[in-house]
mmCIF file of C-alpha atoms in Angstrom:
data_model
loop_
_atom_site.group_PDB
_atom_site.id
_atom_site.type_symbol
_atom_site.label_atom_id
_atom_site.label_comp_id
_atom_site.label_asym_id
_atom_site.label_seq_id
_atom_site.Cartn_x
_atom_site.Cartn_y
_atom_site.Cartn_z
ATOM 1 C CA UNK U 766 72.499 95.125 -60.163
ATOM 2 C CA UNK U 767 70.865 91.697 -60.513
ATOM 3 C CA UNK U 768 71.037 90.056 -63.922
ATOM 4 C CA UNK U 769 67.763 90.212 -65.851
ATOM 5 C CA UNK U 770 66.392 86.789 -66.795
ATOM 6 C CA UNK U 771 63.819 85.507 -69.285
ATOM 7 C CA UNK U 772 61.480 84.911 -66.327
ATOM 8 C CA UNK U 773 61.693 88.599 -65.357
ATOM 9 C CA UNK U 774 60.658 89.675 -68.856
ATOM 10 C CA UNK U 775 57.951 86.984 -69.054
ATOM 11 C CA UNK U 776 56.492 88.125 -65.737
ATOM 12 C CA UNK U 777 56.241 91.753 -66.910
ATOM 13 C CA UNK U 778 54.634 90.977 -70.292
ATOM 14 C CA UNK U 779 52.399 88.186 -68.949
ATOM 15 C CA UNK U 780 53.701 85.421 -71.228
ATOM 16 C CA UNK U 781 55.676 82.227 -70.698
ATOM 17 C CA UNK U 782 59.519 82.268 -70.575
ATOM 18 C CA UNK U 783 59.468 79.859 -73.521
ATOM 19 C CA UNK U 784 57.544 82.339 -75.681
ATOM 20 C CA UNK U 785 59.866 85.173 -74.640
ATOM 21 C CA UNK U 786 62.895 83.047 -75.519
ATOM 22 C CA UNK U 787 61.517 82.205 -78.973
ATOM 23 C CA UNK U 788 60.831 85.862 -79.738
ATOM 24 C CA UNK U 789 64.249 87.106 -78.565
ATOM 25 C CA UNK U 790 65.963 84.369 -80.588
ATOM 26 C CA UNK U 791 63.870 85.217 -83.678
ATOM 27 C CA UNK U 792 62.418 81.715 -83.770
ATOM 28 C CA UNK U 793 58.934 80.874 -85.161
ATOM 29 C CA UNK U 794 56.194 81.037 -82.517
ATOM 30 C CA UNK U 795 52.505 81.938 -82.081
ATOM 31 C CA UNK U 796 52.965 85.353 -80.505
ATOM 32 C CA UNK U 797 51.158 88.432 -81.779
ATOM 33 C CA UNK U 798 53.090 91.320 -83.276
ATOM 34 C CA UNK U 799 52.032 93.531 -80.363
ATOM 35 C CA UNK U 800 53.416 91.046 -77.832
ATOM 36 C CA UNK U 801 56.601 90.675 -79.858
ATOM 37 C CA UNK U 802 57.023 94.447 -79.716
ATOM 38 C CA UNK U 803 56.382 94.478 -75.953
ATOM 39 C CA UNK U 804 58.884 91.667 -75.298
ATOM 40 C CA UNK U 805 61.651 93.398 -77.226
ATOM 41 C CA UNK U 806 60.875 96.763 -75.621
ATOM 42 C CA UNK U 807 61.050 95.289 -72.095
ATOM 43 C CA UNK U 808 64.265 93.408 -72.926
ATOM 44 C CA UNK U 809 65.785 96.655 -74.238
ATOM 45 C CA UNK U 810 64.657 98.693 -71.234
ATOM 46 C CA UNK U 811 65.921 96.150 -68.723
ATOM 47 C CA UNK U 812 69.238 95.721 -70.623
ATOM 48 C CA UNK U 813 68.677 92.012 -71.018
ATOM 49 C CA UNK U 814 71.840 90.063 -71.984
ATOM 50 C CA UNK U 815 71.217 86.532 -73.307
ATOM 51 C CA UNK U 816 72.985 83.594 -71.712
ATOM 52 C CA UNK U 817 75.169 82.511 -74.626
ATOM 53 C CA UNK U 818 76.144 79.204 -72.996
ATOM 54 C CA UNK U 819 72.523 78.177 -72.537
ATOM 55 C CA UNK U 820 71.700 79.359 -76.048
ATOM 56 C CA UNK U 821 74.571 77.293 -77.452
ATOM 57 C CA UNK U 822 73.238 74.159 -75.795
ATOM 58 C CA UNK U 823 69.790 74.707 -77.263
ATOM 59 C CA UNK U 824 70.856 75.876 -80.717
ATOM 60 C CA UNK U 825 73.917 73.591 -80.913
ATOM 61 C CA UNK U 826 75.907 76.631 -82.060
ATOM 62 C CA UNK U 827 78.394 78.687 -80.060
ATOM 63 C CA UNK U 828 78.245 81.703 -82.405
ATOM 64 C CA UNK U 829 82.036 81.693 -82.363
ATOM 65 C CA UNK U 830 84.826 80.929 -84.829
ATOM 66 C CA UNK U 831 88.504 80.202 -84.312
ATOM 67 C CA UNK U 832 91.508 81.669 -86.147
ATOM 68 C CA UNK U 833 95.039 80.237 -86.213
ATOM 69 C CA UNK U 834 97.826 82.455 -87.610
ATOM 70 C CA UNK U 835 101.555 81.605 -87.756
ATOM 71 C CA UNK U 836 102.925 84.983 -86.642
ATOM 72 C CA UNK U 837 100.712 87.560 -84.939
ATOM 73 C CA UNK U 838 103.630 90.037 -85.010
ATOM 74 C CA UNK U 839 103.471 90.099 -88.802
ATOM 75 C CA UNK U 840 101.770 93.272 -90.001
ATOM 76 C CA UNK U 841 99.890 91.281 -92.617
ATOM 77 C CA UNK U 842 98.601 88.596 -90.250
ATOM 78 C CA UNK U 843 97.795 91.144 -87.544
ATOM 79 C CA UNK U 844 95.749 93.095 -90.090
ATOM 80 C CA UNK U 845 94.088 89.875 -91.280
ATOM 81 C CA UNK U 846 93.134 88.934 -87.705
ATOM 82 C CA UNK U 847 91.777 92.437 -87.093
ATOM 83 C CA UNK U 848 89.623 92.441 -90.237
ATOM 84 C CA UNK U 849 88.285 88.934 -89.655
ATOM 85 C CA UNK U 850 87.393 89.771 -86.052
ATOM 86 C CA UNK U 851 85.445 92.874 -87.077
ATOM 87 C CA UNK U 852 83.564 91.062 -89.858
ATOM 88 C CA UNK U 853 82.671 88.137 -87.583
ATOM 89 C CA UNK U 854 81.512 90.456 -84.794
ATOM 90 C CA UNK U 855 79.332 92.409 -87.226
ATOM 91 C CA UNK U 856 77.616 89.136 -88.078
ATOM 92 C CA UNK U 857 77.117 88.144 -84.452
ATOM 93 C CA UNK U 858 80.102 85.817 -84.057
ATOM 94 C CA UNK U 859 83.002 85.956 -81.605
ATOM 95 C CA UNK U 860 86.427 85.255 -83.134
ATOM 96 C CA UNK U 861 88.989 83.466 -80.954
ATOM 97 C CA UNK U 862 92.472 84.392 -82.254
ATOM 98 C CA UNK U 863 95.429 82.059 -81.643
ATOM 99 C CA UNK U 864 99.098 82.185 -82.681
ATOM 100 C CA UNK U 865 101.024 79.044 -83.724
ATOM 101 C CA UNK U 866 104.432 80.830 -83.904
ATOM 102 C CA UNK U 867 105.221 79.008 -87.144
ATOM 103 C CA UNK U 868 104.885 75.462 -85.795
ATOM 104 C CA UNK U 869 102.842 72.688 -87.428
ATOM 105 C CA UNK U 870 102.646 70.964 -84.042
ATOM 106 C CA UNK U 871 101.077 74.129 -82.632
ATOM 107 C CA UNK U 872 98.688 74.246 -85.609
ATOM 108 C CA UNK U 873 97.391 70.798 -84.649
ATOM 109 C CA UNK U 874 97.240 71.646 -80.935
ATOM 110 C CA UNK U 875 95.374 74.918 -81.488
ATOM 111 C CA UNK U 876 92.883 73.394 -83.934
ATOM 112 C CA UNK U 877 92.028 70.732 -81.356
ATOM 113 C CA UNK U 878 91.777 73.361 -78.621
ATOM 114 C CA UNK U 879 89.377 75.472 -80.676
ATOM 115 C CA UNK U 880 87.198 72.466 -81.538
ATOM 116 C CA UNK U 881 87.073 71.514 -77.851
ATOM 117 C CA UNK U 882 85.990 75.078 -77.078
ATOM 118 C CA UNK U 883 82.982 74.492 -79.298
ATOM 119 C CA UNK U 884 83.682 76.902 -82.162
ATOM 120 C CA UNK U 885 81.370 76.622 -85.173
ATOM 121 C CA UNK U 886 84.223 76.848 -87.701
ATOM 122 C CA UNK U 887 87.964 77.507 -88.045
ATOM 123 C CA UNK U 888 89.964 79.918 -90.204
ATOM 124 C CA UNK U 889 93.491 78.556 -90.626
ATOM 125 C CA UNK U 890 96.687 80.142 -91.941
ATOM 126 C CA UNK U 891 98.999 77.126 -91.838
ATOM 127 C CA UNK U 892 102.566 77.426 -90.582
ATOM 128 C CA UNK U 893 104.052 75.054 -93.149
ATOM 129 C CA UNK U 894 102.399 74.443 -96.511
ATOM 130 C CA UNK U 895 104.745 71.508 -97.142
ATOM 131 C CA UNK U 896 104.082 69.800 -93.825
ATOM 132 C CA UNK U 897 104.049 66.017 -93.651
ATOM 133 C CA UNK U 898 102.682 66.127 -90.091
ATOM 134 C CA UNK U 899 100.229 63.230 -90.325
ATOM 135 C CA UNK U 900 98.555 64.200 -87.060
ATOM 136 C CA UNK U 901 97.744 67.696 -88.347
ATOM 137 C CA UNK U 902 96.541 66.461 -91.757
ATOM 138 C CA UNK U 903 94.363 63.773 -90.120
ATOM 139 C CA UNK U 904 92.911 66.327 -87.689
ATOM 140 C CA UNK U 905 92.090 68.760 -90.495
ATOM 141 C CA UNK U 906 90.594 66.024 -92.685
ATOM 142 C CA UNK U 907 88.318 64.834 -89.879
ATOM 143 C CA UNK U 908 87.280 68.195 -88.429
ATOM 144 C CA UNK U 909 83.672 68.190 -87.165
ATOM 145 C CA UNK U 910 83.303 71.881 -88.119
ATOM 146 C CA UNK U 911 83.891 73.819 -91.365
ATOM 147 C CA UNK U 912 87.476 74.795 -92.205
ATOM 148 C CA UNK U 913 88.555 77.752 -94.361
ATOM 149 C CA UNK U 914 92.248 77.995 -95.263
ATOM 150 C CA UNK U 915 93.383 81.580 -95.792
ATOM 151 C CA UNK U 916 96.555 82.751 -97.615
ATOM 152 C CA UNK U 917 98.341 79.379 -97.356
ATOM 153 C CA UNK U 918 97.128 75.914 -98.355
ATOM 154 C CA UNK U 919 97.998 72.313 -97.494
ATOM 155 C CA UNK U 920 97.453 69.903 -100.364
ATOM 156 C CA UNK U 921 95.345 66.856 -99.586
ATOM 157 C CA UNK U 922 92.973 68.619 -97.190
ATOM 158 C CA UNK U 923 89.516 69.155 -98.660
ATOM 159 C CA UNK U 924 88.104 72.530 -97.561
ATOM 160 C CA UNK U 925 87.261 76.015 -98.777
ATOM 161 C CA UNK U 926 90.336 78.178 -99.402
ATOM 162 C CA UNK U 927 91.250 81.695 -100.513
ATOM 163 C CA UNK U 928 94.549 83.419 -101.249
ATOM 164 C CA UNK U 929 96.209 85.986 -103.470
ATOM 165 C CA UNK U 930 98.141 85.117 -106.629
ATOM 166 C CA UNK U 931 101.696 85.110 -105.235
ATOM 167 C CA UNK U 932 103.385 84.337 -108.544
ATOM 168 C CA UNK U 933 101.734 87.378 -110.110
ATOM 169 C CA UNK U 934 102.762 89.506 -107.127
ATOM 170 C CA UNK U 935 106.426 88.556 -107.518
ATOM 171 C CA UNK U 936 106.186 89.257 -111.226
ATOM 172 C CA UNK U 937 104.623 92.706 -110.759
ATOM 173 C CA UNK U 938 107.258 93.745 -108.211
ATOM 174 C CA UNK U 939 110.216 92.684 -110.364
ATOM 175 C CA UNK U 940 108.723 93.956 -113.607
ATOM 176 C CA UNK U 941 108.292 97.407 -112.007
ATOM 177 C CA UNK U 942 111.981 97.559 -111.117
ATOM 178 C CA UNK U 943 113.048 96.353 -114.559
ATOM 179 C CA UNK U 944 110.819 98.913 -116.274
ATOM 180 C CA UNK U 945 112.662 101.597 -114.299
ATOM 181 C CA UNK U 946 115.942 100.568 -115.936
ATOM 182 C CA UNK U 947 117.371 98.277 -113.254
ATOM 183 C CA UNK U 948 119.203 95.218 -114.570
ATOM 184 C CA UNK U 949 120.809 93.883 -111.389
ATOM 185 C CA UNK U 950 117.715 93.157 -109.285
ATOM 186 C CA UNK U 951 118.231 91.146 -106.102
ATOM 187 C CA UNK U 952 115.496 89.531 -104.051
ATOM 188 C CA UNK U 953 115.019 88.208 -100.515
ATOM 189 C CA UNK U 954 112.693 85.205 -100.403
ATOM 190 C CA UNK U 955 111.440 82.707 -97.832
ATOM 191 C CA UNK U 956 112.088 79.386 -99.626
ATOM 192 C CA UNK U 957 110.459 77.361 -96.840
ATOM 193 C CA UNK U 958 106.992 78.668 -97.748
ATOM 194 C CA UNK U 959 104.977 78.106 -100.898
ATOM 195 C CA UNK U 960 104.172 81.828 -100.945
ATOM 196 C CA UNK U 961 107.906 82.569 -101.083
ATOM 197 C CA UNK U 962 108.532 80.022 -103.828
ATOM 198 C CA UNK U 963 105.678 81.368 -105.927
ATOM 199 C CA UNK U 964 106.926 84.959 -105.515
ATOM 200 C CA UNK U 965 110.372 83.778 -106.608
ATOM 201 C CA UNK U 966 108.771 82.158 -109.674
ATOM 202 C CA UNK U 967 107.197 85.528 -110.509
ATOM 203 C CA UNK U 968 110.587 87.217 -110.082
ATOM 204 C CA UNK U 969 112.141 84.756 -112.523
ATOM 205 C CA UNK U 970 109.305 85.181 -115.045
ATOM 206 C CA UNK U 971 109.803 88.948 -115.098
ATOM 207 C CA UNK U 972 113.565 88.559 -115.649
ATOM 208 C CA UNK U 973 112.914 86.129 -118.491
ATOM 209 C CA UNK U 974 110.416 88.442 -120.189
ATOM 210 C CA UNK U 975 112.960 91.284 -120.068
ATOM 211 C CA UNK U 976 115.723 89.056 -121.483
ATOM 212 C CA UNK U 977 117.804 89.021 -118.306
ATOM 213 C CA UNK U 978 119.470 85.800 -117.173
ATOM 214 C CA UNK U 979 118.551 84.561 -113.708
ATOM 215 C CA UNK U 980 121.504 84.935 -111.321
ATOM 216 C CA UNK U 981 121.203 82.770 -108.163
ATOM 217 C CA UNK U 982 123.888 84.964 -106.528
ATOM 218 C CA UNK U 983 121.257 87.712 -106.308
ATOM 219 C CA UNK U 984 118.732 85.546 -104.426
ATOM 220 C CA UNK U 985 118.882 85.598 -100.623
ATOM 221 C CA UNK U 986 116.898 83.567 -98.116
ATOM 222 C CA UNK U 987 115.072 84.813 -95.039
ATOM 223 C CA UNK U 988 112.161 83.867 -92.829
ATOM 224 C CA UNK U 989 109.361 86.424 -92.505
ATOM 225 C CA UNK U 990 110.999 88.112 -89.506
ATOM 226 C CA UNK U 991 112.893 91.426 -89.387
ATOM 227 C CA UNK U 992 116.094 90.033 -87.725
ATOM 228 C CA UNK U 993 116.368 87.256 -90.344
ATOM 229 C CA UNK U 994 115.982 89.751 -93.167
ATOM 230 C CA UNK U 995 118.533 92.080 -91.548
ATOM 231 C CA UNK U 996 121.011 89.180 -91.620
ATOM 232 C CA UNK U 997 120.223 88.313 -95.256
ATOM 233 C CA UNK U 998 120.613 91.957 -96.270
ATOM 234 C CA UNK U 999 124.333 91.870 -95.447
ATOM 235 C CA UNK U 1000 124.936 89.560 -98.398
ATOM 236 C CA UNK U 1001 122.636 91.532 -100.659
ATOM 237 C CA UNK U 1002 124.481 94.799 -100.015
ATOM 238 C CA UNK U 1003 127.751 93.081 -100.913
ATOM 239 C CA UNK U 1004 126.499 92.602 -104.491
ATOM 240 C CA UNK U 1005 126.316 95.194 -107.247
ATOM 241 C CA UNK U 1006 122.502 95.129 -107.250
ATOM 242 C CA UNK U 1007 120.847 98.505 -107.819
ATOM 243 C CA UNK U 1008 117.411 97.286 -106.751
ATOM 244 C CA UNK U 1009 115.810 94.674 -104.514
ATOM 245 C CA UNK U 1010 112.493 92.879 -104.283
ATOM 246 C CA UNK U 1011 111.685 92.200 -100.612
ATOM 247 C CA UNK U 1012 109.002 89.519 -100.507
ATOM 248 C CA UNK U 1013 107.231 90.782 -97.358
ATOM 249 C CA UNK U 1014 107.039 94.035 -95.410
ATOM 250 C CA UNK U 1015 108.924 92.485 -92.480
ATOM 251 C CA UNK U 1016 111.689 91.450 -94.887
ATOM 252 C CA UNK U 1017 111.707 94.970 -96.319
ATOM 253 C CA UNK U 1018 112.066 96.483 -92.860
ATOM 254 C CA UNK U 1019 115.012 94.208 -92.059
ATOM 255 C CA UNK U 1020 116.610 95.248 -95.349
ATOM 256 C CA UNK U 1021 116.007 98.958 -94.670
ATOM 257 C CA UNK U 1022 117.509 98.656 -91.191
ATOM 258 C CA UNK U 1023 120.731 97.248 -92.659
ATOM 259 C CA UNK U 1024 120.739 99.836 -95.483
ATOM 260 C CA UNK U 1025 120.451 102.771 -93.076
ATOM 261 C CA UNK U 1026 123.086 101.321 -90.729
ATOM 262 C CA UNK U 1027 125.483 101.403 -93.678
ATOM 263 C CA UNK U 1028 124.756 105.070 -94.285
ATOM 264 C CA UNK U 1029 122.994 104.254 -97.553
ATOM 265 C CA UNK U 1030 119.637 105.552 -98.702
ATOM 266 C CA UNK U 1031 116.541 104.330 -100.541
ATOM 267 C CA UNK U 1032 116.067 104.896 -103.448
ATOM 268 C CA UNK U 1033 119.320 106.809 -104.055
ATOM 269 C CA UNK U 1034 121.593 103.837 -103.382
ATOM 270 C CA UNK U 1035 119.079 101.002 -103.623
ATOM 271 C CA UNK U 1036 115.561 100.894 -105.053
ATOM 272 C CA UNK U 1037 113.166 98.630 -103.140
ATOM 273 C CA UNK U 1038 109.776 97.075 -103.836
ATOM 274 C CA UNK U 1039 108.117 95.430 -100.855
ATOM 275 C CA UNK U 1040 105.185 93.050 -100.437
ATOM 276 C CA UNK U 1041 101.950 93.420 -98.400
ATOM 277 C CA UNK U 1042 101.673 97.240 -98.404
ATOM 278 C CA UNK U 1043 100.901 97.303 -94.681
ATOM 279 C CA UNK U 1044 99.778 100.640 -93.244
ATOM 280 C CA UNK U 1045 102.626 100.753 -90.725
ATOM 281 C CA UNK U 1046 105.199 101.212 -93.465
ATOM 282 C CA UNK U 1047 103.721 104.541 -94.536
ATOM 283 C CA UNK U 1048 105.605 105.864 -91.483
ATOM 284 C CA UNK U 1049 108.950 105.195 -93.169
ATOM 285 C CA UNK U 1050 110.697 107.590 -95.513
ATOM 286 C CA UNK U 1051 110.558 107.040 -98.326
ATOM 287 C CA UNK U 1052 107.182 105.297 -98.426
ATOM 288 C CA UNK U 1053 107.667 101.839 -99.920
ATOM 289 C CA UNK U 1054 106.381 100.885 -103.332
ATOM 290 C CA UNK U 1055 104.710 97.577 -102.579
ATOM 291 C CA UNK U 1056 102.517 94.733 -103.767
ATOM 292 C CA UNK U 1057 99.165 95.079 -102.050
ATOM 293 C CA UNK U 1058 97.162 92.097 -100.858
ATOM 294 C CA UNK U 1059 93.905 93.784 -99.963
ATOM 295 C CA UNK U 1060 93.239 92.411 -96.468
ATOM 296 C CA UNK U 1061 89.591 93.557 -96.191
ATOM 297 C CA UNK U 1062 88.854 91.823 -99.510
ATOM 298 C CA UNK U 1063 90.382 88.451 -98.601
ATOM 299 C CA UNK U 1064 88.792 88.661 -95.136
ATOM 300 C CA UNK U 1065 85.350 89.270 -96.652
ATOM 301 C CA UNK U 1066 85.690 86.279 -98.986
ATOM 302 C CA UNK U 1067 86.859 84.032 -96.114
ATOM 303 C CA UNK U 1068 83.945 85.050 -93.875
ATOM 304 C CA UNK U 1069 81.415 84.565 -96.672
ATOM 305 C CA UNK U 1070 82.819 81.073 -97.271
ATOM 306 C CA UNK U 1071 82.482 80.247 -93.581
ATOM 307 C CA UNK U 1072 78.949 81.635 -93.244
ATOM 308 C CA UNK U 1073 77.858 79.606 -96.277
ATOM 309 C CA UNK U 1074 78.945 76.462 -94.409
ATOM 310 C CA UNK U 1075 77.303 77.279 -91.073
ATOM 311 C CA UNK U 1076 74.167 79.020 -92.374
ATOM 312 C CA UNK U 1077 70.556 77.896 -92.488
ATOM 313 C CA UNK U 1078 71.348 75.368 -95.199
ATOM 314 C CA UNK U 1079 74.517 74.032 -93.559
ATOM 315 C CA UNK U 1080 73.441 70.450 -94.278
ATOM 316 C CA UNK U 1081 73.587 71.176 -98.003
ATOM 317 C CA UNK U 1082 76.880 73.063 -97.607
ATOM 318 C CA UNK U 1083 78.475 70.053 -95.921
ATOM 319 C CA UNK U 1084 78.181 68.022 -99.112
ATOM 320 C CA UNK U 1085 78.922 70.852 -101.553
ATOM 321 C CA UNK U 1086 82.296 70.765 -103.307
ATOM 322 C CA UNK U 1087 85.052 72.864 -101.677
ATOM 323 C CA UNK U 1088 85.457 76.354 -103.119
ATOM 324 C CA UNK U 1089 88.836 77.871 -104.006
ATOM 325 C CA UNK U 1090 89.330 81.576 -104.787
ATOM 326 C CA UNK U 1091 92.479 83.225 -106.157
ATOM 327 C CA UNK U 1092 92.509 87.004 -105.729
ATOM 328 C CA UNK U 1093 94.579 89.466 -107.769
ATOM 329 C CA UNK U 1094 97.265 91.598 -106.066
ATOM 330 C CA UNK U 1095 98.200 95.046 -107.335
ATOM 331 C CA UNK U 1096 101.291 97.230 -107.294
ATOM 332 C CA UNK U 1097 101.000 100.427 -105.234
ATOM 333 C CA UNK U 1098 103.622 102.908 -106.445
ATOM 334 C CA UNK U 1099 105.178 105.213 -103.843
ATOM 335 C CA UNK U 1100 108.686 106.666 -103.449
ATOM 336 C CA UNK U 1101 111.197 103.836 -103.047
ATOM 337 C CA UNK U 1102 112.123 103.243 -106.712
ATOM 338 C CA UNK U 1103 114.206 105.546 -108.904
ATOM 339 C CA UNK U 1104 114.637 105.347 -112.641
ATOM 340 C CA UNK U 1105 118.127 104.609 -113.974
#
């Protein structure tokens, strides 16, 4: 079947291709309401598909955004990518999803790639919040398109940003375990990320409020990958901890794998509070009590920030001060914590 063109529609309705194009792109033009109706009816009947490349050249917009995440295998980042893609598509934008595999060099490479592909804006979850990669920081500072940082921030880069309160999340998780009578509460944290450090700060605040001295021997380090957490869990199980705060769902799954290999059970032998509350973990028994970062909510805020920058008044948005939003996590109680 031959592709239907603007000329085909123009020929049938007896108007110029330029007028047809203006109507189908909802642009101002001197075309009667009856002719507008006829143009749209013919386009619908003939299954007209606009040439997005040609439209981009005329409108100077590609109707696409880019997303860079550090670990697409992470349940949280996979869910974030899924929600952002749906929201962008509902608003007429294609989302190009890329994976930096935790490398600042890849962050810089992918940002440049997306800009060269003509995206109208970029959502970025940085690999390393403490990066000193001058090339990446320079690239982000001089981006020709709007930038929205999601979940993780780099200081010194002026852009819109949104994340959850990680310190509060760590506090809520630890406080829940302490309120259930646990006094030896271990935690597994990623110290190479600001999110991990803030969650550790929340852990320490909860201990302090309950009058319990911080014990560094109960703090274990892990990246946000299941095998790393499985390794860290060996040391944790060698302590006399009765409970553990796992600072991501992947970390929790690595911990659970080691626990079950030892013939132990949650919460009978070890109470666990996880972080992220990803849907996949409802498959595990017992279901994990977890800190929820509502992914649809943070995705909605990020998309609204981006649309405000690329909308009809984008010129004004370019000079407006960057916006920062801090969202509030909540504890979702399930079956992985027992009272002592």
